[in-house]
CSV table of C-alpha atoms in Angstrom, one decimal:
chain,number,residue,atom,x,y,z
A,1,UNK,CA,86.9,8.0,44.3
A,2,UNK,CA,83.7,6.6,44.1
A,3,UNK,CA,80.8,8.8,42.1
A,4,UNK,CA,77.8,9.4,44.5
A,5,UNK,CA,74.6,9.0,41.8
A,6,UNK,CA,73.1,12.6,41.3
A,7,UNK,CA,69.7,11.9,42.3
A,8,UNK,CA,71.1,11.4,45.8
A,9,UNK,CA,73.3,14.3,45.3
A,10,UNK,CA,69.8,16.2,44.8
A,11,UNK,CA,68.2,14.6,47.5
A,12,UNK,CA,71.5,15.1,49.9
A,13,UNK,CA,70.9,18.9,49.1
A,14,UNK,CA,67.3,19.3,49.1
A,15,UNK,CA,67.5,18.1,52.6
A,16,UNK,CA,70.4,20.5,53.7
A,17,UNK,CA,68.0,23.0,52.4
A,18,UNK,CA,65.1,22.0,54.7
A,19,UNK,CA,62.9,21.8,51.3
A,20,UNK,CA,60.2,18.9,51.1
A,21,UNK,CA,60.3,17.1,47.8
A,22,UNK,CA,56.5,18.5,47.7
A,23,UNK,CA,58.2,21.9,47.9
A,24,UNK,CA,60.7,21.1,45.8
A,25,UNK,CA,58.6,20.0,43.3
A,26,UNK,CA,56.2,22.8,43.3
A,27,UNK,CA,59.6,25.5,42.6
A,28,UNK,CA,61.2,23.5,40.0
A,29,UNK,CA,57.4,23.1,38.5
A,30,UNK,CA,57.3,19.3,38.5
A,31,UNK,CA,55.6,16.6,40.3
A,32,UNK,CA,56.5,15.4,43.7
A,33,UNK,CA,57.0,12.2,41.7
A,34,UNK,CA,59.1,13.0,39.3
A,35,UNK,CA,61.1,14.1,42.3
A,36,UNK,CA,60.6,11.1,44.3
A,37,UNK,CA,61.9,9.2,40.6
A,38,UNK,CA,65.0,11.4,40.3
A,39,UNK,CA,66.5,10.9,43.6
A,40,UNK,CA,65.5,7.1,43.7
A,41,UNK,CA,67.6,7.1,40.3
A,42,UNK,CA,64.6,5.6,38.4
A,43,UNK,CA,64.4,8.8,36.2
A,44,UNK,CA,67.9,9.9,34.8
A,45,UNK,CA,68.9,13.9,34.7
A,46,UNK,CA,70.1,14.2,31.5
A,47,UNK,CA,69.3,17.4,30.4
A,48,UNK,CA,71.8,20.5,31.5
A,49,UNK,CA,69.0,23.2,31.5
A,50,UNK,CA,67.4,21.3,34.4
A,51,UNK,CA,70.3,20.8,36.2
A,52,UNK,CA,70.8,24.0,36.4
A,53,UNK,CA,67.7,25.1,37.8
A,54,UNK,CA,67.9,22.5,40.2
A,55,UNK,CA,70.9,23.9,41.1
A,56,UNK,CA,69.7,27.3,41.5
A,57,UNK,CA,66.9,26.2,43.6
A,58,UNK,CA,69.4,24.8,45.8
A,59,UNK,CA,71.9,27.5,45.9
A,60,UNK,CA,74.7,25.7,44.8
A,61,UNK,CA,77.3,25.5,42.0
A,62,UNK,CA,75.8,23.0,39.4
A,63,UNK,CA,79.3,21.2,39.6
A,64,UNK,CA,78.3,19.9,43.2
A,65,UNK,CA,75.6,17.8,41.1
A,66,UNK,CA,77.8,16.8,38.5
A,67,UNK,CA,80.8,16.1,40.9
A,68,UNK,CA,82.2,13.9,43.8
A,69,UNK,CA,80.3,12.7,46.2
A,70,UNK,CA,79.5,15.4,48.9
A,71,UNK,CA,80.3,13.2,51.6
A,72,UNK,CA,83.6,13.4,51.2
A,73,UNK,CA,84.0,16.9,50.5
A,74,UNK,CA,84.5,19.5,53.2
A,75,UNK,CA,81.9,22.0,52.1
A,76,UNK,CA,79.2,19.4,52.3
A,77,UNK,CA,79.1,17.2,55.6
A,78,UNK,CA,81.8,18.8,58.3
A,79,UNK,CA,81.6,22.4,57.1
A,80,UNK,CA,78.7,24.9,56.3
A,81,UNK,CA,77.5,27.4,53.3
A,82,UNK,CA,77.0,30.6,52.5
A,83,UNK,CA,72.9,29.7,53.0
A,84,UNK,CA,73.4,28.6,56.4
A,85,UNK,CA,75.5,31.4,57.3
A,86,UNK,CA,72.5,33.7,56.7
A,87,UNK,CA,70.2,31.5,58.3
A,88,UNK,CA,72.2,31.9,61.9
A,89,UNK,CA,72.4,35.9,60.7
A,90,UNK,CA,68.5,35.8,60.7
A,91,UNK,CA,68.4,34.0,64.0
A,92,UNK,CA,70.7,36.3,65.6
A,93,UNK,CA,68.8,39.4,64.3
A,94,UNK,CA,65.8,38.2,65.8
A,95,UNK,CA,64.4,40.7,69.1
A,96,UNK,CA,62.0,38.3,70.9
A,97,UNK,CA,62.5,40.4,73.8
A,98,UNK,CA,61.6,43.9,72.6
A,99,UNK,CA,58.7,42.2,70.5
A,100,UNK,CA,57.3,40.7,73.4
A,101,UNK,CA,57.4,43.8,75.5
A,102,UNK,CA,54.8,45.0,73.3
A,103,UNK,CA,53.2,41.5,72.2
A,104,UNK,CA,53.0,38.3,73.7
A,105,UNK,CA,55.7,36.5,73.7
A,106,UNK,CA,56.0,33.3,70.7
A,107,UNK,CA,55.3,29.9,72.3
A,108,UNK,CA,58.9,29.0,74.0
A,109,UNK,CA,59.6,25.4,74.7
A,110,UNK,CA,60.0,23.9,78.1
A,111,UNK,CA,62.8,24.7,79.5
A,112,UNK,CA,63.8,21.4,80.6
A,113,UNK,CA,63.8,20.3,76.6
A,114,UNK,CA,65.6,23.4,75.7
A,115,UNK,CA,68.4,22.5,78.7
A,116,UNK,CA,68.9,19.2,76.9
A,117,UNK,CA,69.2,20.2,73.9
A,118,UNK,CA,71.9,23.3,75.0
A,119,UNK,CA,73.6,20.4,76.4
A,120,UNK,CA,73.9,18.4,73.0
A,121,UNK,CA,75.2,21.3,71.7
A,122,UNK,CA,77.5,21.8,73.6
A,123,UNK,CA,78.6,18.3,73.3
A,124,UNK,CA,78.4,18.4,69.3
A,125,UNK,CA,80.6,21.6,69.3
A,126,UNK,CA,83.0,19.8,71.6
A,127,UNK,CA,82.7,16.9,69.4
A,128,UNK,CA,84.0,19.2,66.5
A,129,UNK,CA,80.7,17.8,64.6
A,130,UNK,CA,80.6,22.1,62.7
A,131,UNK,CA,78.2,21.3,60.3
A,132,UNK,CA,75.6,19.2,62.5
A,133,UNK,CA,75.5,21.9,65.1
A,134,UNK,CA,75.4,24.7,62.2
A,135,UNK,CA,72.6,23.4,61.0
A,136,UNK,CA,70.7,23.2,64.3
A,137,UNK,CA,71.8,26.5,65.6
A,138,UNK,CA,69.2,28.4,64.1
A,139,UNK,CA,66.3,26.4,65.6
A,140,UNK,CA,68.0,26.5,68.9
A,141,UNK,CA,68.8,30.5,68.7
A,142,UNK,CA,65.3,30.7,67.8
A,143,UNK,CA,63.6,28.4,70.8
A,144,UNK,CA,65.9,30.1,73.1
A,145,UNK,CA,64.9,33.3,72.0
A,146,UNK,CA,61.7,32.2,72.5
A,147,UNK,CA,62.0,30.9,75.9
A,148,UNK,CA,63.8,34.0,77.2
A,149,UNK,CA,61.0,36.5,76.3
A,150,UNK,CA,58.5,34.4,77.6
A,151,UNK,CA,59.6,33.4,81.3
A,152,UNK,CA,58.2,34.8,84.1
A,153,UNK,CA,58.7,34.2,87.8
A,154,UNK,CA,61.5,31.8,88.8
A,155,UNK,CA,62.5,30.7,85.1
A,156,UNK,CA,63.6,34.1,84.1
A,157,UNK,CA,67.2,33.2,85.4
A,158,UNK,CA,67.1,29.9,84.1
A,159,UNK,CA,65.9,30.9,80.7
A,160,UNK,CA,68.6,33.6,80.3
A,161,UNK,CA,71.4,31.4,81.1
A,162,UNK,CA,70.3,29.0,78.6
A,163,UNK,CA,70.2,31.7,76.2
A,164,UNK,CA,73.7,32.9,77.1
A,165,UNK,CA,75.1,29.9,76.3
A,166,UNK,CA,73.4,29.0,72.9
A,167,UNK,CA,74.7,32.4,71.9
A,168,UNK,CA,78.1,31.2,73.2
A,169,UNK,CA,78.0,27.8,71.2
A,170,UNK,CA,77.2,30.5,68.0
A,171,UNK,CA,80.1,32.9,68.8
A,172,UNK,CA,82.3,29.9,69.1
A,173,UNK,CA,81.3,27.8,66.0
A,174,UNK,CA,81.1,30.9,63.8
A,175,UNK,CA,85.1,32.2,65.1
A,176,UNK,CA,86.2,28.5,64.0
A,177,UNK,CA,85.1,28.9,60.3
A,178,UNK,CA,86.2,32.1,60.0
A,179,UNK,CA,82.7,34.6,60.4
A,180,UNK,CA,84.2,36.6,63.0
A,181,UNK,CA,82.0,39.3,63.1
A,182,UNK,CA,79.1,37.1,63.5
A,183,UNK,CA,81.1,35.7,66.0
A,184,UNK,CA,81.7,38.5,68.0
A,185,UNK,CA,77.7,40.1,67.5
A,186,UNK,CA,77.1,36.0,69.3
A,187,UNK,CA,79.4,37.1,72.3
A,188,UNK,CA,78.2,40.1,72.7
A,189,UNK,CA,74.9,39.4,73.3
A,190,UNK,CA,76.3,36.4,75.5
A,191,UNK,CA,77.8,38.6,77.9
A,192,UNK,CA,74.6,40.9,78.4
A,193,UNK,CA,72.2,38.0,78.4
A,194,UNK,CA,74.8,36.4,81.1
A,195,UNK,CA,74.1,39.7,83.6
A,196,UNK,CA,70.5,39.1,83.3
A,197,UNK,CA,70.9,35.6,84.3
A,198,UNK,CA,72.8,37.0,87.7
A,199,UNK,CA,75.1,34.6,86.6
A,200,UNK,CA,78.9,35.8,87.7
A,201,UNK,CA,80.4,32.9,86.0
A,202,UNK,CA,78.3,32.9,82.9
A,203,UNK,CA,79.3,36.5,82.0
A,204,UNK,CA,82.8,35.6,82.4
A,205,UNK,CA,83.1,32.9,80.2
A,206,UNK,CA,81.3,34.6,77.5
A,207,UNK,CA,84.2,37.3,78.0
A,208,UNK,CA,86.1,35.1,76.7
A,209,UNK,CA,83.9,34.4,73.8
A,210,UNK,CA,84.0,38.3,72.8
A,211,UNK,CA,87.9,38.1,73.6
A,212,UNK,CA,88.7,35.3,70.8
A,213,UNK,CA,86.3,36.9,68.1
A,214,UNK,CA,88.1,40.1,69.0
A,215,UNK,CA,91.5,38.0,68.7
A,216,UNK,CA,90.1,37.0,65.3
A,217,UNK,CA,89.4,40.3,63.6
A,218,UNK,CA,92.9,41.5,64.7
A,219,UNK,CA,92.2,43.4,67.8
A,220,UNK,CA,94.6,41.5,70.3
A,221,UNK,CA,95.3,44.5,72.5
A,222,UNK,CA,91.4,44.9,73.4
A,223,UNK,CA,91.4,41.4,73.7
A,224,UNK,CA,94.4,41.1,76.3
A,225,UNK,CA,92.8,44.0,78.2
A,226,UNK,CA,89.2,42.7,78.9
A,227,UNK,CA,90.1,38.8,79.7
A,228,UNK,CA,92.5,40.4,82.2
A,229,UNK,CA,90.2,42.8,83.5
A,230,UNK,CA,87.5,40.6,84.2
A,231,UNK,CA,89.4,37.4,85.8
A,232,UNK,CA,90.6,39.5,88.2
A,233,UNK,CA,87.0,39.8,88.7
A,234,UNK,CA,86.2,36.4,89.4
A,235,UNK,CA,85.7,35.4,92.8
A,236,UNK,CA,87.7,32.1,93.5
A,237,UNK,CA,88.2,32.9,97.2
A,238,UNK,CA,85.9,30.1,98.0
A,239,UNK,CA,88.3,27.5,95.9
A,240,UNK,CA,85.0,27.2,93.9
A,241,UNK,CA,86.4,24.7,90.9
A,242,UNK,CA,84.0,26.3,88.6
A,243,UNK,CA,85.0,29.7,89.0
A,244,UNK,CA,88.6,28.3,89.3
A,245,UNK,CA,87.9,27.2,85.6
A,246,UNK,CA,86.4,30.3,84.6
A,247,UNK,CA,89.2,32.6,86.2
A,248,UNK,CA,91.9,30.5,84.8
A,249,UNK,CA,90.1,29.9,80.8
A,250,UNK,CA,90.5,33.9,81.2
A,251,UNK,CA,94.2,33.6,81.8
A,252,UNK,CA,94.2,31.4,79.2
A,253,UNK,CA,92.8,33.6,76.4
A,254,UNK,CA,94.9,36.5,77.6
A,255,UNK,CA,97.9,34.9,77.3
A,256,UNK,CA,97.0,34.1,73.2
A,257,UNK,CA,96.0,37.2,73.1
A,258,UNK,CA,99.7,38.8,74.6
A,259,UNK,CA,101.2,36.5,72.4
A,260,UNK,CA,99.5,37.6,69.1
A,261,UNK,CA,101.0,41.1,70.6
A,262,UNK,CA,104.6,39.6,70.5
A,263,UNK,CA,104.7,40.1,74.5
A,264,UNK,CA,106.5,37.0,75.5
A,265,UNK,CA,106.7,38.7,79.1
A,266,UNK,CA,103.2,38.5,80.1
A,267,UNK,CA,102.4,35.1,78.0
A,268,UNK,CA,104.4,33.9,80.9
A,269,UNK,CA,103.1,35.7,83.7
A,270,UNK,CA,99.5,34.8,82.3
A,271,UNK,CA,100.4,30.6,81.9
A,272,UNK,CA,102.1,30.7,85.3
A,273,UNK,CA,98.8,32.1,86.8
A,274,UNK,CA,96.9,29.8,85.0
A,275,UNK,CA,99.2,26.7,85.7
A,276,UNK,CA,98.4,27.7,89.8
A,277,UNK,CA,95.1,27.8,89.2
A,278,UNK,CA,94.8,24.2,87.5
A,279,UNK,CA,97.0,22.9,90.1
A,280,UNK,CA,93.5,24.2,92.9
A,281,UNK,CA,90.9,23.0,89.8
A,282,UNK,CA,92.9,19.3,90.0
A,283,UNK,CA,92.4,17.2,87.2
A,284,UNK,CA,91.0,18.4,83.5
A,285,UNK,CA,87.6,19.6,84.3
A,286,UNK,CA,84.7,20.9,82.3
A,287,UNK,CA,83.2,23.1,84.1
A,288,UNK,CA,81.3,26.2,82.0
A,289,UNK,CA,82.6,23.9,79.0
A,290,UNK,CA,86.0,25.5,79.6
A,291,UNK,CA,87.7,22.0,79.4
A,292,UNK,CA,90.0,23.8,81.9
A,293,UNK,CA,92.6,21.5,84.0
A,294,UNK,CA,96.7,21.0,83.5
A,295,UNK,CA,96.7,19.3,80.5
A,296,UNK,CA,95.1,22.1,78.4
A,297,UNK,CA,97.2,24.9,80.2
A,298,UNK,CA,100.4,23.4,78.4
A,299,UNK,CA,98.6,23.0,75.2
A,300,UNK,CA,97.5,27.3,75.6
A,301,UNK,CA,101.5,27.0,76.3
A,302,UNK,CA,102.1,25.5,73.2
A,303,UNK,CA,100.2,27.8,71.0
A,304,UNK,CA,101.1,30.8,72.5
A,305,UNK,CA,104.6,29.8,71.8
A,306,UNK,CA,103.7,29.2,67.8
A,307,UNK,CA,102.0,32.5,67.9
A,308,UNK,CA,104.8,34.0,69.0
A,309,UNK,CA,107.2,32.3,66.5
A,310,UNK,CA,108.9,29.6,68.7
A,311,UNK,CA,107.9,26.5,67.0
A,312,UNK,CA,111.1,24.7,68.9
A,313,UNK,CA,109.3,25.5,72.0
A,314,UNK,CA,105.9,24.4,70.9
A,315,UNK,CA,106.6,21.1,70.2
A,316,UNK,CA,109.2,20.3,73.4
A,317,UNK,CA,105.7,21.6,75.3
A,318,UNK,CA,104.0,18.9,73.5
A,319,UNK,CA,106.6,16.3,74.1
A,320,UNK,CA,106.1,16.5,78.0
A,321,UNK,CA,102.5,15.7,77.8
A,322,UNK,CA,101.5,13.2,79.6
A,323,UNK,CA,99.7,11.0,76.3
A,324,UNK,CA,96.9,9.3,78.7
A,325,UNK,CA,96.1,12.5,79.9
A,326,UNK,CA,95.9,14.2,76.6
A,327,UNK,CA,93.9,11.3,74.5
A,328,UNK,CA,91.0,11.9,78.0
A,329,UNK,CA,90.4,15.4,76.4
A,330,UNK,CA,87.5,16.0,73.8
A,331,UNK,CA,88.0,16.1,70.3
A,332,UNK,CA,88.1,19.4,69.5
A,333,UNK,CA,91.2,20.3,72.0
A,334,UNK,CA,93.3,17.5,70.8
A,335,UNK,CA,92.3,18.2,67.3
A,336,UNK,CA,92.7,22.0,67.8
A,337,UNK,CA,96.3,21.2,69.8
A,338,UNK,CA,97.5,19.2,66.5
A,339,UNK,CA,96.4,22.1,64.2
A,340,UNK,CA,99.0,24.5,66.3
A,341,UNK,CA,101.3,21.5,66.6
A,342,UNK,CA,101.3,21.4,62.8
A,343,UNK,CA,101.9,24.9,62.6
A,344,UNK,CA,105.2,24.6,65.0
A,345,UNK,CA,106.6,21.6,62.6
A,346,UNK,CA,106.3,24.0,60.1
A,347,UNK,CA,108.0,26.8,61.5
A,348,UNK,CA,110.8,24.7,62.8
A,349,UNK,CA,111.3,23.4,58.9
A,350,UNK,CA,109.5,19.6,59.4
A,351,UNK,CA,107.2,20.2,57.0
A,352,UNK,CA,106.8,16.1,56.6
A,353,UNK,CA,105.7,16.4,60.8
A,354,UNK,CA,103.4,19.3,60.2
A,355,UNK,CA,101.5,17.4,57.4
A,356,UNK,CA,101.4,14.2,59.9
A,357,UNK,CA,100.0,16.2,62.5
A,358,UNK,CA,97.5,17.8,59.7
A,359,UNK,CA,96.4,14.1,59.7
A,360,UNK,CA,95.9,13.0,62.7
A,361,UNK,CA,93.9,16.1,63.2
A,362,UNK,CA,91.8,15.0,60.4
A,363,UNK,CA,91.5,11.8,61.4
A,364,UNK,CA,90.1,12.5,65.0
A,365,UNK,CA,87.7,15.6,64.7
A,366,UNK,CA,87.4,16.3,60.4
A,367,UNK,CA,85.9,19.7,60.6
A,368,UNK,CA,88.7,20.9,62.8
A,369,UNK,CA,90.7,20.5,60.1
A,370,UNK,CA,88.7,20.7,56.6
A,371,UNK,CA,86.6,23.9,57.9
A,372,UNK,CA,89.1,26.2,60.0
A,373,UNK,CA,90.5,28.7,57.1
A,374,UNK,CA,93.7,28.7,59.3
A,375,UNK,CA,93.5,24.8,58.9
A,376,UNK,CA,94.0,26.1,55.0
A,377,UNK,CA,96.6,28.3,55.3
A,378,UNK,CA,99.0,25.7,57.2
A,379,UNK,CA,98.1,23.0,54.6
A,380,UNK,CA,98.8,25.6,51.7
A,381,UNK,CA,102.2,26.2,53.6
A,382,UNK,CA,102.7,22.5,53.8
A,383,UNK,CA,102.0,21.7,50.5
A,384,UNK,CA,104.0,24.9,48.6
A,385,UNK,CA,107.2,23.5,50.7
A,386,UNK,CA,106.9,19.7,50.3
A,387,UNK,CA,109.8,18.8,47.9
A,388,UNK,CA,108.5,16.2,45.1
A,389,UNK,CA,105.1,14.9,45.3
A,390,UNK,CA,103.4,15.0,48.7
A,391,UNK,CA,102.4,11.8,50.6
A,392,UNK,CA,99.0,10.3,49.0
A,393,UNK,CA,97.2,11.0,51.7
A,394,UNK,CA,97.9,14.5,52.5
A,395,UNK,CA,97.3,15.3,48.5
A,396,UNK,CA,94.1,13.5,49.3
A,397,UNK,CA,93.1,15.7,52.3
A,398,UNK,CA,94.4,18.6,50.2
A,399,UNK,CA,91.7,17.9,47.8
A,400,UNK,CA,88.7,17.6,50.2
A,401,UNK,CA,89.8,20.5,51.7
A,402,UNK,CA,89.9,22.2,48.0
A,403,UNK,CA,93.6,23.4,48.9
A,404,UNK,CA,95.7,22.9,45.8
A,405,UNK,CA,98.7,20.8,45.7
């Protein structure tokens, strides 16, 4: 593997840190020049003391300077840091609101900006681009923040909604690399934000938000309970497709919730309401960003069947899949589909499948695979019952993702 030189390693993460080199210079008590030299490679790092206080500056393990190029490793490009984790606490722990009540409000953006860039979000989440949209979220939290305790008049609707859903796109990101309780804090605030924006279907998505974070920490039963309880609420009398989505995305999570809880019983009863439903909605729509539609109902089906054990089942499910069908979804459901699917080869005892399908995820959405810690745990399974040496390229994978083989 080729060695990345270290002065772009420094200058790689100086700029993940937001730091200027002038800024940069002025902590490590040099000249923006000699920083300038450095990460141009005109002036060599040689000495170790340095090194590590450039590492310490950074908030990184001096190793990360000394090693492979970050590029290629998962903690660098596709995944995100201890640092940015605590950035997206601090945006989260932010009260524009209740400071504005006494205060004027900070300068929010124009709405129509922020709406494009919720948009991209969206999109970059859907993209499973994790560590792009980690490292924007704290902006965007902040602007739509911003823009919330500043309407007035007729963009006090608008502005909530768009603040529902960046704390949706937080609650979501956050569950996939494993910071559940942030995740959950995200989708709470989602849900309440979503009731200011008199927005029915915006408060019932973001249930399912607060469902999978609750999912994550171990609390299916809760889970099961309030995706239930709240598509019942949804109004689809109108054969409205969007709240068709939302009602049936709430199905949906139930059902992986039931399953975590071993009842096969209402998994069904849950995927055969759902599968009606889709059958209304049509084709695979994204509506609220659900991604709802046929096609992902039977993928829900499949992973409900690996959480309940029945790998066999899981990948028959998969095998009736219409392919064109499933290569028109987004990334992150066809990557997130392979990551169960990986997880059914395994328990069925084709361990040399379930490291296939750990590649393909891989190659079609990277972060799926190299940031999700249950990505880890299925490649550690894969690996500790692979007889002889594993395949090149899964030992390769295995090493980005810093799994051991």
């Amino acid at each position: 593997m080729d060695e990345l030189p270290i002065g772009r390693r420094v200058a790689y993460w100086r700029s993940r840190r937001k730091l200027s080199q002038q800024v940069f210079a002025d902590r490590l008590g040099k000249s923006k020049s000699w920083v300038d030299k450095v990460e141009r490679g005109v002036r060599r790092l040689d000495k170790f003391s340095v090194l590590h206080e450039i590492a310490d500056i950074l908030q990184i393990d001096v190793q990360l300077l000394l090693g492979k190029d970050p590029e290629r490793r998962s903690d660098a490009l596709t995944c995100i840091d201890q640092v940015e984790v605590q950035e997206i606490r601090a945006a989260l722990e932010r009260y524009d609101a209740m400071t504005a009540y006494f205060d004027a409000a900070p300068q929010p953006p124009p709405l129509v900006d922020l709406g494009k860039a919720v948009n991209h979000a969206w999109l970059t989440y859907q993209y499973s681009r994790y560590g792009e949209l980690t490292r924007s979220l704290p902006k965007l939290l902040r602007d739509a923040q911003a823009a919330d305790a500043g309407s007035a008049g007729d963009e006090v609707r608008l502005a909530a909604n768009l603040l529902g859903q960046v704390y949706q796109i937080a609650s979501s990101v956050l569950r996939k690399i494993g910071e559940c309780e942030l995740a959950w804090l995200a989708a709470d605030r989602a849900t309440a934000v979503a009731q200011r924006a008199d927005d029915p279907l915006l408060a019932g998505i973001a249930t399912t938000r607060v469902g999978n974070a609750l999912l994550a920490m171990g609390r299916a039963r809760p889970a099961l309970e309030l995706n239930v309880n709240i598509a019942h609420r949804i109004d689809t009398s109108r054969g409205d497709p969007a709240a068709l989505s939302v009602h049936g995305q709430l199905l949906l999570q139930g059902a992986m919730a039931a399953a975590r809880l071993g009842d096969s019983a209402t998994v069904d009863d849950l995927l055969i309401g759902a599968e009606e439903v889709a059958g209304q909605v049509g084709g695979d729509e994204n509506h609220y960003w659900t991604s709802f539609g046929p096609t992902n109902v039977e993928l829900h089906r499949a992973a409900a069947a690996v959480e309940l054990g029945d790998g066999g089942r899981a990948v028959e499910t998969h095998q009736r899949l219409a392919e064109p069908l499933f290569n028109a979804l987004l990334p992150e459901r066809r990557a997130h589909h392979l990551l169960d699917l990986s997880r059914a080869y395994a328990q069925i005892g084709d361990v040399g499948t379930a490291g296939e399908m750990l590649l393909r995820g891989d190659r079609l959405a990277p972060a799926e695979i190299r940031c999700r810690p249950l990505a880890h745990e299925v490649m550690a399974d894969v690996l500790r019952r692979t007889r002889g040496t594993p395949h090149c390229h899964l030992a390769e994978l295995a090493e980005q993702m810093g799994v051991g083989v």
